[in-house]
Amino acid sequence: IEFSADFYGKELHILGYYLDPHHPHLKKKLKELIESRQTRNQEMLDQLAALGFPLTYESLYEDCDDSTIITRAHIANAMLKKGYITDRKEAFSNYIGDGKPAYVPKKHFTTKDCIDLIHKAGGLAVLAHPMLYGYDQKDVTNLIRGLNSEGLDGVECLYSTHSKEETNHLLQVCLNLDLFPTGGSDFHGNNKPLLDLGSGYGNLNIPFEILENMRKRRSPLC
């Protein structure tokens, strides 16, 4: 699972591994997030309609099933199909990106809330793609230290766009703080069509021992 979470005003992504998807507290909190996201999506559709770009909520589900969590990417796809824009990037840069006319902020749990929720469901909490938040190596180290104090278990060190220097730095931070390193392709289905599950951009390769190390650290609840 991947949460968008607030860390003192900064949006971060927290990954949950090996959690129990049927844990009642997790299901309750996820239901709250889904309902909040649905409300937000409708508010953005209302804003787009006021700007002269009407869309139905049903149109957002084209090319996906009813269980799909609808995001801004789906709104961008629907705008593209309607001919309102020439590419998906235009939707974000002109209409639904942060601070744009049809943008509506989404509800976030704090990073501490997400970490605690993942742990409660027996999982491991990991910071996703730490070099994508605009921090240099010094600041990202301080960020990881702060999350470590909240109970973070690991850091996604191996990622397609991380340089070798960045990866080595993150691996050293994990070693210093007794966090485990992970890696991932950032697969998001049709929203990232050039990515496959477990296969990132370039020559990303995740050693199997990383998975074995995670299994050793997992909670007895799993």
mmCIF file with all atom_site columns, C-alpha atoms in Angstrom:
data_model
loop_
_atom_site.group_PDB
_atom_site.id
_atom_site.type_symbol
_atom_site.label_atom_id
_atom_site.label_alt_id
_atom_site.label_comp_id
_atom_site.label_asym_id
_atom_site.label_entity_id
_atom_site.label_seq_id
_atom_site.pdbx_PDB_ins_code
_atom_site.Cartn_x
_atom_site.Cartn_y
_atom_site.Cartn_z
_atom_site.occupancy
_atom_site.B_iso_or_equiv
_atom_site.pdbx_formal_charge
_atom_site.auth_seq_id
_atom_site.auth_comp_id
_atom_site.auth_asym_id
_atom_site.auth_atom_id
_atom_site.pdbx_PDB_model_num
ATOM 1   C CA . ILE A 1 1   ? 0.000   0.000   0.000   1.00 0.00 ? 1   ILE A CA 1
ATOM 2   C CA . GLU A 1 2   ? 1.160   3.573   -0.609  1.00 0.00 ? 2   GLU A CA 1
ATOM 3   C CA . PHE A 1 3   ? -0.087  6.508   1.462   1.00 0.00 ? 3   PHE A CA 1
ATOM 4   C CA . SER A 1 4   ? 0.239   10.201  0.707   1.00 0.00 ? 4   SER A CA 1
ATOM 5   C CA . ALA A 1 5   ? 1.128   11.681  4.076   1.00 0.00 ? 5   ALA A CA 1
ATOM 6   C CA . ASP A 1 6   ? 1.805   15.089  5.599   1.00 0.00 ? 6   ASP A CA 1
ATOM 7   C CA . PHE A 1 7   ? 5.155   15.741  7.283   1.00 0.00 ? 7   PHE A CA 1
ATOM 8   C CA . TYR A 1 8   ? 5.075   19.297  8.654   1.00 0.00 ? 8   TYR A CA 1
ATOM 9   C CA . GLY A 1 9   ? 3.443   20.643  5.508   1.00 0.00 ? 9   GLY A CA 1
ATOM 10  C CA . LYS A 1 10  ? 5.394   18.474  3.058   1.00 0.00 ? 10  LYS A CA 1
ATOM 11  C CA . GLU A 1 11  ? 3.636   15.679  1.160   1.00 0.00 ? 11  GLU A CA 1
ATOM 12  C CA . LEU A 1 12  ? 5.555   12.412  1.385   1.00 0.00 ? 12  LEU A CA 1
ATOM 13  C CA . HIS A 1 13  ? 4.714   8.878   0.292   1.00 0.00 ? 13  HIS A CA 1
ATOM 14  C CA . ILE A 1 14  ? 4.812   6.092   2.870   1.00 0.00 ? 14  ILE A CA 1
ATOM 15  C CA . LEU A 1 15  ? 4.778   2.467   1.704   1.00 0.00 ? 15  LEU A CA 1
ATOM 16  C CA . GLY A 1 16  ? 3.351   -0.385  3.766   1.00 0.00 ? 16  GLY A CA 1
ATOM 17  C CA . TYR A 1 17  ? 4.705   -3.914  3.281   1.00 0.00 ? 17  TYR A CA 1
ATOM 18  C CA . TYR A 1 18  ? 3.510   -7.218  4.744   1.00 0.00 ? 18  TYR A CA 1
ATOM 19  C CA . LEU A 1 19  ? 0.475   -5.700  6.442   1.00 0.00 ? 19  LEU A CA 1
ATOM 20  C CA . ASP A 1 20  ? -2.802  -7.514  6.959   1.00 0.00 ? 20  ASP A CA 1
ATOM 21  C CA . PRO A 1 21  ? -5.183  -6.036  4.340   1.00 0.00 ? 21  PRO A CA 1
ATOM 22  C CA . HIS A 1 22  ? -8.170  -7.261  6.357   1.00 0.00 ? 22  HIS A CA 1
ATOM 23  C CA . HIS A 1 23  ? -7.151  -5.613  9.621   1.00 0.00 ? 23  HIS A CA 1
ATOM 24  C CA . PRO A 1 24  ? -10.321 -3.806  10.842  1.00 0.00 ? 24  PRO A CA 1
ATOM 25  C CA . HIS A 1 25  ? -8.600  -0.546  11.814  1.00 0.00 ? 25  HIS A CA 1
ATOM 26  C CA . LEU A 1 26  ? -6.803  -0.381  8.465   1.00 0.00 ? 26  LEU A CA 1
ATOM 27  C CA . LYS A 1 27  ? -10.047 -1.029  6.565   1.00 0.00 ? 27  LYS A CA 1
ATOM 28  C CA . LYS A 1 28  ? -11.814 1.696   8.564   1.00 0.00 ? 28  LYS A CA 1
ATOM 29  C CA . LYS A 1 29  ? -9.130  4.287   7.845   1.00 0.00 ? 29  LYS A CA 1
ATOM 30  C CA . LEU A 1 30  ? -8.919  3.351   4.164   1.00 0.00 ? 30  LEU A CA 1
ATOM 31  C CA . LYS A 1 31  ? -12.695 3.748   3.867   1.00 0.00 ? 31  LYS A CA 1
ATOM 32  C CA . GLU A 1 32  ? -12.356 7.266   5.286   1.00 0.00 ? 32  GLU A CA 1
ATOM 33  C CA . LEU A 1 33  ? -9.656  8.107   2.749   1.00 0.00 ? 33  LEU A CA 1
ATOM 34  C CA . ILE A 1 34  ? -11.639 6.695   -0.183  1.00 0.00 ? 34  ILE A CA 1
ATOM 35  C CA . GLU A 1 35  ? -14.735 8.680   0.779   1.00 0.00 ? 35  GLU A CA 1
ATOM 36  C CA . SER A 1 36  ? -12.646 11.832  1.171   1.00 0.00 ? 36  SER A CA 1
ATOM 37  C CA . ARG A 1 37  ? -11.031 11.265  -2.233  1.00 0.00 ? 37  ARG A CA 1
ATOM 38  C CA . GLN A 1 38  ? -14.435 10.768  -3.890  1.00 0.00 ? 38  GLN A CA 1
ATOM 39  C CA . THR A 1 39  ? -15.647 14.062  -2.430  1.00 0.00 ? 39  THR A CA 1
ATOM 40  C CA . ARG A 1 40  ? -12.499 15.796  -3.627  1.00 0.00 ? 40  ARG A CA 1
ATOM 41  C CA . ASN A 1 41  ? -12.821 14.335  -7.139  1.00 0.00 ? 41  ASN A CA 1
ATOM 42  C CA . GLN A 1 42  ? -16.389 15.592  -7.433  1.00 0.00 ? 42  GLN A CA 1
ATOM 43  C CA . GLU A 1 43  ? -15.344 19.048  -6.241  1.00 0.00 ? 43  GLU A CA 1
ATOM 44  C CA . MET A 1 44  ? -12.654 19.155  -8.938  1.00 0.00 ? 44  MET A CA 1
ATOM 45  C CA . LEU A 1 45  ? -15.189 18.075  -11.568 1.00 0.00 ? 45  LEU A CA 1
ATOM 46  C CA . ASP A 1 46  ? -17.459 20.900  -10.399 1.00 0.00 ? 46  ASP A CA 1
ATOM 47  C CA . GLN A 1 47  ? -14.589 23.373  -10.736 1.00 0.00 ? 47  GLN A CA 1
ATOM 48  C CA . LEU A 1 48  ? -13.758 22.086  -14.225 1.00 0.00 ? 48  LEU A CA 1
ATOM 49  C CA . ALA A 1 49  ? -17.406 22.388  -15.274 1.00 0.00 ? 49  ALA A CA 1
ATOM 50  C CA . ALA A 1 50  ? -17.399 25.999  -14.097 1.00 0.00 ? 50  ALA A CA 1
ATOM 51  C CA . LEU A 1 51  ? -14.349 26.570  -16.308 1.00 0.00 ? 51  LEU A CA 1
ATOM 52  C CA . GLY A 1 52  ? -16.195 25.117  -19.310 1.00 0.00 ? 52  GLY A CA 1
ATOM 53  C CA . PHE A 1 53  ? -14.924 21.532  -19.186 1.00 0.00 ? 53  PHE A CA 1
ATOM 54  C CA . PRO A 1 54  ? -17.838 19.355  -18.014 1.00 0.00 ? 54  PRO A CA 1
ATOM 55  C CA . LEU A 1 55  ? -17.107 15.711  -17.163 1.00 0.00 ? 55  LEU A CA 1
ATOM 56  C CA . THR A 1 56  ? -19.251 13.022  -15.567 1.00 0.00 ? 56  THR A CA 1
ATOM 57  C CA . TYR A 1 57  ? -17.910 10.991  -12.669 1.00 0.00 ? 57  TYR A CA 1
ATOM 58  C CA . GLU A 1 58  ? -18.710 7.848   -14.662 1.00 0.00 ? 58  GLU A CA 1
ATOM 59  C CA . SER A 1 59  ? -16.345 8.943   -17.440 1.00 0.00 ? 59  SER A CA 1
ATOM 60  C CA . LEU A 1 60  ? -13.440 8.670   -15.002 1.00 0.00 ? 60  LEU A CA 1
ATOM 61  C CA . TYR A 1 61  ? -13.948 4.894   -14.851 1.00 0.00 ? 61  TYR A CA 1
ATOM 62  C CA . GLU A 1 62  ? -13.434 4.334   -18.583 1.00 0.00 ? 62  GLU A CA 1
ATOM 63  C CA . ASP A 1 63  ? -10.604 1.823   -19.107 1.00 0.00 ? 63  ASP A CA 1
ATOM 64  C CA . CYS A 1 64  ? -10.751 0.728   -15.447 1.00 0.00 ? 64  CYS A CA 1
ATOM 65  C CA . ASP A 1 65  ? -13.149 -1.152  -13.175 1.00 0.00 ? 65  ASP A CA 1
ATOM 66  C CA . ASP A 1 66  ? -15.311 0.001   -10.274 1.00 0.00 ? 66  ASP A CA 1
ATOM 67  C CA . SER A 1 67  ? -12.687 -1.020  -7.704  1.00 0.00 ? 67  SER A CA 1
ATOM 68  C CA . THR A 1 68  ? -10.151 1.476   -9.085  1.00 0.00 ? 68  THR A CA 1
ATOM 69  C CA . ILE A 1 69  ? -9.202  4.389   -6.840  1.00 0.00 ? 69  ILE A CA 1
ATOM 70  C CA . ILE A 1 70  ? -9.822  7.452   -8.990  1.00 0.00 ? 70  ILE A CA 1
ATOM 71  C CA . THR A 1 71  ? -7.040  10.050  -8.978  1.00 0.00 ? 71  THR A CA 1
ATOM 72  C CA . ARG A 1 72  ? -6.212  13.265  -10.801 1.00 0.00 ? 72  ARG A CA 1
ATOM 73  C CA . ALA A 1 73  ? -4.542  11.131  -13.462 1.00 0.00 ? 73  ALA A CA 1
ATOM 74  C CA . HIS A 1 74  ? -7.955  9.674   -14.345 1.00 0.00 ? 74  HIS A CA 1
ATOM 75  C CA . ILE A 1 75  ? -9.409  13.180  -14.567 1.00 0.00 ? 75  ILE A CA 1
ATOM 76  C CA . ALA A 1 76  ? -6.572  14.127  -16.921 1.00 0.00 ? 76  ALA A CA 1
ATOM 77  C CA . ASN A 1 77  ? -7.310  11.050  -19.054 1.00 0.00 ? 77  ASN A CA 1
ATOM 78  C CA . ALA A 1 78  ? -10.996 11.973  -19.257 1.00 0.00 ? 78  ALA A CA 1
ATOM 79  C CA . MET A 1 79  ? -10.125 15.551  -20.262 1.00 0.00 ? 79  MET A CA 1
ATOM 80  C CA . LEU A 1 80  ? -7.840  14.218  -22.990 1.00 0.00 ? 80  LEU A CA 1
ATOM 81  C CA . LYS A 1 81  ? -10.542 11.902  -24.363 1.00 0.00 ? 81  LYS A CA 1
ATOM 82  C CA . LYS A 1 82  ? -12.982 14.812  -24.475 1.00 0.00 ? 82  LYS A CA 1
ATOM 83  C CA . GLY A 1 83  ? -10.498 16.875  -26.458 1.00 0.00 ? 83  GLY A CA 1
ATOM 84  C CA . TYR A 1 84  ? -10.222 19.552  -23.781 1.00 0.00 ? 84  TYR A CA 1
ATOM 85  C CA . ILE A 1 85  ? -6.428  19.197  -23.705 1.00 0.00 ? 85  ILE A CA 1
ATOM 86  C CA . THR A 1 86  ? -3.723  17.938  -26.058 1.00 0.00 ? 86  THR A CA 1
ATOM 87  C CA . ASP A 1 87  ? -1.826  15.869  -23.473 1.00 0.00 ? 87  ASP A CA 1
ATOM 88  C CA . ARG A 1 88  ? -2.128  14.860  -19.819 1.00 0.00 ? 88  ARG A CA 1
ATOM 89  C CA . LYS A 1 89  ? 0.607   17.240  -18.739 1.00 0.00 ? 89  LYS A CA 1
ATOM 90  C CA . GLU A 1 90  ? -1.560  20.163  -19.857 1.00 0.00 ? 90  GLU A CA 1
ATOM 91  C CA . ALA A 1 91  ? -4.299  19.102  -17.438 1.00 0.00 ? 91  ALA A CA 1
ATOM 92  C CA . PHE A 1 92  ? -1.922  19.420  -14.493 1.00 0.00 ? 92  PHE A CA 1
ATOM 93  C CA . SER A 1 93  ? -0.048  22.521  -15.641 1.00 0.00 ? 93  SER A CA 1
ATOM 94  C CA . ASN A 1 94  ? -3.219  24.496  -16.437 1.00 0.00 ? 94  ASN A CA 1
ATOM 95  C CA . TYR A 1 95  ? -6.136  23.072  -14.457 1.00 0.00 ? 95  TYR A CA 1
ATOM 96  C CA . ILE A 1 96  ? -5.753  20.349  -11.806 1.00 0.00 ? 96  ILE A CA 1
ATOM 97  C CA . GLY A 1 97  ? -2.133  20.678  -10.678 1.00 0.00 ? 97  GLY A CA 1
ATOM 98  C CA . ASP A 1 98  ? -1.361  22.087  -7.242  1.00 0.00 ? 98  ASP A CA 1
ATOM 99  C CA . GLY A 1 99  ? -2.595  25.674  -7.001  1.00 0.00 ? 99  GLY A CA 1
ATOM 100 C CA . LYS A 1 100 ? -4.332  25.613  -10.400 1.00 0.00 ? 100 LYS A CA 1
ATOM 101 C CA . PRO A 1 101 ? -7.967  26.778  -10.907 1.00 0.00 ? 101 PRO A CA 1
ATOM 102 C CA . ALA A 1 102 ? -9.653  23.362  -10.507 1.00 0.00 ? 102 ALA A CA 1
ATOM 103 C CA . TYR A 1 103 ? -7.288  21.986  -7.859  1.00 0.00 ? 103 TYR A CA 1
ATOM 104 C CA . VAL A 1 104 ? -8.753  20.835  -4.548  1.00 0.00 ? 104 VAL A CA 1
ATOM 105 C CA . PRO A 1 105 ? -6.336  19.793  -1.760  1.00 0.00 ? 105 PRO A CA 1
ATOM 106 C CA . LYS A 1 106 ? -6.707  16.220  -0.590  1.00 0.00 ? 106 LYS A CA 1
ATOM 107 C CA . LYS A 1 107 ? -7.016  15.017  2.960   1.00 0.00 ? 107 LYS A CA 1
ATOM 108 C CA . HIS A 1 108 ? -3.784  13.611  4.341   1.00 0.00 ? 108 HIS A CA 1
ATOM 109 C CA . PHE A 1 109 ? -2.935  11.555  7.361   1.00 0.00 ? 109 PHE A CA 1
ATOM 110 C CA . THR A 1 110 ? 0.307   12.621  9.003   1.00 0.00 ? 110 THR A CA 1
ATOM 111 C CA . THR A 1 111 ? 3.366   10.448  8.454   1.00 0.00 ? 111 THR A CA 1
ATOM 112 C CA . LYS A 1 112 ? 3.115   9.367   12.100  1.00 0.00 ? 112 LYS A CA 1
ATOM 113 C CA . ASP A 1 113 ? -0.530  8.351   11.558  1.00 0.00 ? 113 ASP A CA 1
ATOM 114 C CA . CYS A 1 114 ? 0.451   6.269   8.511   1.00 0.00 ? 114 CYS A CA 1
ATOM 115 C CA . ILE A 1 115 ? 3.406   4.603   10.208  1.00 0.00 ? 115 ILE A CA 1
ATOM 116 C CA . ASP A 1 116 ? 1.297   3.747   13.255  1.00 0.00 ? 116 ASP A CA 1
ATOM 117 C CA . LEU A 1 117 ? -1.518  2.437   11.048  1.00 0.00 ? 117 LEU A CA 1
ATOM 118 C CA . ILE A 1 118 ? 0.857   0.211   9.072   1.00 0.00 ? 118 ILE A CA 1
ATOM 119 C CA . HIS A 1 119 ? 2.375   -1.137  12.283  1.00 0.00 ? 119 HIS A CA 1
ATOM 120 C CA . LYS A 1 120 ? -1.051  -1.749  13.789  1.00 0.00 ? 120 LYS A CA 1
ATOM 121 C CA . ALA A 1 121 ? -1.860  -3.916  10.760  1.00 0.00 ? 121 ALA A CA 1
ATOM 122 C CA . GLY A 1 122 ? 1.377   -5.842  11.265  1.00 0.00 ? 122 GLY A CA 1
ATOM 123 C CA . GLY A 1 123 ? 3.296   -4.176  8.449   1.00 0.00 ? 123 GLY A CA 1
ATOM 124 C CA . LEU A 1 124 ? 6.569   -2.410  7.762   1.00 0.00 ? 124 LEU A CA 1
ATOM 125 C CA . ALA A 1 125 ? 6.606   1.330   6.994   1.00 0.00 ? 125 ALA A CA 1
ATOM 126 C CA . VAL A 1 126 ? 8.977   2.592   4.290   1.00 0.00 ? 126 VAL A CA 1
ATOM 127 C CA . LEU A 1 127 ? 9.694   6.054   2.860   1.00 0.00 ? 127 LEU A CA 1
ATOM 128 C CA . ALA A 1 128 ? 9.146   5.950   -0.912  1.00 0.00 ? 128 ALA A CA 1
ATOM 129 C CA . HIS A 1 129 ? 11.559  7.527   -3.461  1.00 0.00 ? 129 HIS A CA 1
ATOM 130 C CA . PRO A 1 130 ? 13.238  9.934   -0.997  1.00 0.00 ? 130 PRO A CA 1
ATOM 131 C CA . MET A 1 131 ? 15.131  11.921  -3.642  1.00 0.00 ? 131 MET A CA 1
ATOM 132 C CA . LEU A 1 132 ? 11.939  13.020  -5.422  1.00 0.00 ? 132 LEU A CA 1
ATOM 133 C CA . TYR A 1 133 ? 10.867  15.540  -2.776  1.00 0.00 ? 133 TYR A CA 1
ATOM 134 C CA . GLY A 1 134 ? 13.276  18.302  -3.769  1.00 0.00 ? 134 GLY A CA 1
ATOM 135 C CA . TYR A 1 135 ? 15.779  17.756  -0.953  1.00 0.00 ? 135 TYR A CA 1
ATOM 136 C CA . ASP A 1 136 ? 19.552  17.565  -1.253  1.00 0.00 ? 136 ASP A CA 1
ATOM 137 C CA . GLN A 1 137 ? 21.413  14.733  0.466   1.00 0.00 ? 137 GLN A CA 1
ATOM 138 C CA . LYS A 1 138 ? 21.875  16.662  3.719   1.00 0.00 ? 138 LYS A CA 1
ATOM 139 C CA . ASP A 1 139 ? 18.203  17.585  3.982   1.00 0.00 ? 139 ASP A CA 1
ATOM 140 C CA . VAL A 1 140 ? 16.991  14.118  3.005   1.00 0.00 ? 140 VAL A CA 1
ATOM 141 C CA . THR A 1 141 ? 19.183  12.693  5.776   1.00 0.00 ? 141 THR A CA 1
ATOM 142 C CA . ASN A 1 142 ? 17.483  15.002  8.283   1.00 0.00 ? 142 ASN A CA 1
ATOM 143 C CA . LEU A 1 143 ? 14.100  14.018  6.844   1.00 0.00 ? 143 LEU A CA 1
ATOM 144 C CA . ILE A 1 144 ? 14.836  10.322  7.334   1.00 0.00 ? 144 ILE A CA 1
ATOM 145 C CA . ARG A 1 145 ? 16.063  10.985  10.880  1.00 0.00 ? 145 ARG A CA 1
ATOM 146 C CA . GLY A 1 146 ? 12.772  12.726  11.634  1.00 0.00 ? 146 GLY A CA 1
ATOM 147 C CA . LEU A 1 147 ? 10.736  9.846   10.230  1.00 0.00 ? 147 LEU A CA 1
ATOM 148 C CA . ASN A 1 148 ? 12.930  7.369   12.087  1.00 0.00 ? 148 ASN A CA 1
ATOM 149 C CA . SER A 1 149 ? 11.881  9.043   15.336  1.00 0.00 ? 149 SER A CA 1
ATOM 150 C CA . GLU A 1 150 ? 8.257   8.378   14.295  1.00 0.00 ? 150 GLU A CA 1
ATOM 151 C CA . GLY A 1 151 ? 8.922   4.660   13.861  1.00 0.00 ? 151 GLY A CA 1
ATOM 152 C CA . LEU A 1 152 ? 9.935   4.343   10.195  1.00 0.00 ? 152 LEU A CA 1
ATOM 153 C CA . ASP A 1 153 ? 11.286  0.885   9.331   1.00 0.00 ? 153 ASP A CA 1
ATOM 154 C CA . GLY A 1 154 ? 12.981  1.377   5.968   1.00 0.00 ? 154 GLY A CA 1
ATOM 155 C CA . VAL A 1 155 ? 13.836  3.582   2.999   1.00 0.00 ? 155 VAL A CA 1
ATOM 156 C CA . GLU A 1 156 ? 13.360  2.967   -0.731  1.00 0.00 ? 156 GLU A CA 1
ATOM 157 C CA . CYS A 1 157 ? 17.020  3.391   -1.675  1.00 0.00 ? 157 CYS A CA 1
ATOM 158 C CA . LEU A 1 158 ? 16.917  1.617   -5.043  1.00 0.00 ? 158 LEU A CA 1
ATOM 159 C CA . TYR A 1 159 ? 14.757  3.598   -7.451  1.00 0.00 ? 159 TYR A CA 1
ATOM 160 C CA . SER A 1 160 ? 14.963  4.202   -11.190 1.00 0.00 ? 160 SER A CA 1
ATOM 161 C CA . THR A 1 161 ? 15.780  7.910   -11.061 1.00 0.00 ? 161 THR A CA 1
ATOM 162 C CA . HIS A 1 162 ? 18.179  7.800   -8.109  1.00 0.00 ? 162 HIS A CA 1
ATOM 163 C CA . SER A 1 163 ? 21.786  8.305   -9.151  1.00 0.00 ? 163 SER A CA 1
ATOM 164 C CA . LYS A 1 164 ? 24.450  5.873   -7.972  1.00 0.00 ? 164 LYS A CA 1
ATOM 165 C CA . GLU A 1 165 ? 25.726  8.528   -5.570  1.00 0.00 ? 165 GLU A CA 1
ATOM 166 C CA . GLU A 1 166 ? 22.238  9.113   -4.153  1.00 0.00 ? 166 GLU A CA 1
ATOM 167 C CA . THR A 1 167 ? 21.627  5.380   -3.782  1.00 0.00 ? 167 THR A CA 1
ATOM 168 C CA . ASN A 1 168 ? 24.915  4.869   -1.945  1.00 0.00 ? 168 ASN A CA 1
ATOM 169 C CA . HIS A 1 169 ? 24.161  7.813   0.335   1.00 0.00 ? 169 HIS A CA 1
ATOM 170 C CA . LEU A 1 170 ? 20.726  6.433   1.210   1.00 0.00 ? 170 LEU A CA 1
ATOM 171 C CA . LEU A 1 171 ? 22.167  2.977   1.868   1.00 0.00 ? 171 LEU A CA 1
ATOM 172 C CA . GLN A 1 172 ? 24.655  4.526   4.297   1.00 0.00 ? 172 GLN A CA 1
ATOM 173 C CA . VAL A 1 173 ? 21.883  6.467   6.066   1.00 0.00 ? 173 VAL A CA 1
ATOM 174 C CA . CYS A 1 174 ? 19.943  3.219   6.498   1.00 0.00 ? 174 CYS A CA 1
ATOM 175 C CA . LEU A 1 175 ? 23.026  1.539   7.926   1.00 0.00 ? 175 LEU A CA 1
ATOM 176 C CA . ASN A 1 176 ? 23.630  4.403   10.363  1.00 0.00 ? 176 ASN A CA 1
ATOM 177 C CA . LEU A 1 177 ? 20.011  4.459   11.580  1.00 0.00 ? 177 LEU A CA 1
ATOM 178 C CA . ASP A 1 178 ? 19.387  0.686   11.552  1.00 0.00 ? 178 ASP A CA 1
ATOM 179 C CA . LEU A 1 179 ? 16.737  1.017   8.847   1.00 0.00 ? 179 LEU A CA 1
ATOM 180 C CA . PHE A 1 180 ? 16.409  -1.544  6.078   1.00 0.00 ? 180 PHE A CA 1
ATOM 181 C CA . PRO A 1 181 ? 16.794  -0.553  2.406   1.00 0.00 ? 181 PRO A CA 1
ATOM 182 C CA . THR A 1 182 ? 14.154  -1.433  -0.179  1.00 0.00 ? 182 THR A CA 1
ATOM 183 C CA . GLY A 1 183 ? 13.731  -0.903  -3.895  1.00 0.00 ? 183 GLY A CA 1
ATOM 184 C CA . GLY A 1 184 ? 10.810  -0.513  -6.254  1.00 0.00 ? 184 GLY A CA 1
ATOM 185 C CA . SER A 1 185 ? 9.718   0.288   -9.791  1.00 0.00 ? 185 SER A CA 1
ATOM 186 C CA . ASP A 1 186 ? 6.937   2.704   -8.689  1.00 0.00 ? 186 ASP A CA 1
ATOM 187 C CA . PHE A 1 187 ? 4.436   0.719   -10.759 1.00 0.00 ? 187 PHE A CA 1
ATOM 188 C CA . HIS A 1 188 ? 1.043   2.470   -10.920 1.00 0.00 ? 188 HIS A CA 1
ATOM 189 C CA . GLY A 1 189 ? -0.836  0.548   -13.606 1.00 0.00 ? 189 GLY A CA 1
ATOM 190 C CA . ASN A 1 190 ? -2.085  2.530   -16.597 1.00 0.00 ? 190 ASN A CA 1
ATOM 191 C CA . ASN A 1 191 ? -1.105  5.803   -14.913 1.00 0.00 ? 191 ASN A CA 1
ATOM 192 C CA . LYS A 1 192 ? 2.537   4.955   -15.693 1.00 0.00 ? 192 LYS A CA 1
ATOM 193 C CA . PRO A 1 193 ? 2.274   2.958   -18.928 1.00 0.00 ? 193 PRO A CA 1
ATOM 194 C CA . LEU A 1 194 ? 6.030   2.684   -19.525 1.00 0.00 ? 194 LEU A CA 1
ATOM 195 C CA . LEU A 1 195 ? 6.586   0.849   -16.233 1.00 0.00 ? 195 LEU A CA 1
ATOM 196 C CA . ASP A 1 196 ? 5.974   -2.829  -15.524 1.00 0.00 ? 196 ASP A CA 1
ATOM 197 C CA . LEU A 1 197 ? 5.455   -4.439  -12.136 1.00 0.00 ? 197 LEU A CA 1
ATOM 198 C CA . GLY A 1 198 ? 8.898   -5.096  -10.671 1.00 0.00 ? 198 GLY A CA 1
ATOM 199 C CA . SER A 1 199 ? 10.714  -3.518  -13.623 1.00 0.00 ? 199 SER A CA 1
ATOM 200 C CA . GLY A 1 200 ? 11.644  0.148   -13.454 1.00 0.00 ? 200 GLY A CA 1
ATOM 201 C CA . TYR A 1 201 ? 13.156  2.567   -15.926 1.00 0.00 ? 201 TYR A CA 1
ATOM 202 C CA . GLY A 1 202 ? 16.669  1.852   -17.160 1.00 0.00 ? 202 GLY A CA 1
ATOM 203 C CA . ASN A 1 203 ? 18.499  -1.101  -15.650 1.00 0.00 ? 203 ASN A CA 1
ATOM 204 C CA . LEU A 1 204 ? 16.961  -1.053  -12.167 1.00 0.00 ? 204 LEU A CA 1
ATOM 205 C CA . ASN A 1 205 ? 17.789  -4.292  -10.385 1.00 0.00 ? 205 ASN A CA 1
ATOM 206 C CA . ILE A 1 206 ? 16.626  -5.132  -6.853  1.00 0.00 ? 206 ILE A CA 1
ATOM 207 C CA . PRO A 1 207 ? 18.762  -7.828  -5.174  1.00 0.00 ? 207 PRO A CA 1
ATOM 208 C CA . PHE A 1 208 ? 16.733  -10.688 -3.703  1.00 0.00 ? 208 PHE A CA 1
ATOM 209 C CA . GLU A 1 209 ? 18.519  -10.303 -0.362  1.00 0.00 ? 209 GLU A CA 1
ATOM 210 C CA . ILE A 1 210 ? 16.655  -7.015  0.146   1.00 0.00 ? 210 ILE A CA 1
ATOM 211 C CA . LEU A 1 211 ? 13.389  -8.959  0.180   1.00 0.00 ? 211 LEU A CA 1
ATOM 212 C CA . GLU A 1 212 ? 14.888  -11.547 2.519   1.00 0.00 ? 212 GLU A CA 1
ATOM 213 C CA . ASN A 1 213 ? 15.997  -8.805  4.906   1.00 0.00 ? 213 ASN A CA 1
ATOM 214 C CA . MET A 1 214 ? 12.494  -7.325  4.916   1.00 0.00 ? 214 MET A CA 1
ATOM 215 C CA . ARG A 1 215 ? 11.003  -10.720 5.713   1.00 0.00 ? 215 ARG A CA 1
ATOM 216 C CA . LYS A 1 216 ? 13.276  -11.026 8.729   1.00 0.00 ? 216 LYS A CA 1
ATOM 217 C CA . ARG A 1 217 ? 12.112  -7.635  10.019  1.00 0.00 ? 217 ARG A CA 1
ATOM 218 C CA . ARG A 1 218 ? 8.410   -8.216  9.473   1.00 0.00 ? 218 ARG A CA 1
ATOM 219 C CA . SER A 1 219 ? 5.997   -8.277  12.398  1.00 0.00 ? 219 SER A CA 1
ATOM 220 C CA . PRO A 1 220 ? 4.869   -11.598 13.918  1.00 0.00 ? 220 PRO A CA 1
ATOM 221 C CA . LEU A 1 221 ? 1.298   -10.488 13.094  1.00 0.00 ? 221 LEU A CA 1
ATOM 222 C CA . CYS A 1 222 ? 1.957   -11.090 9.381   1.00 0.00 ? 222 CYS A CA 1
#
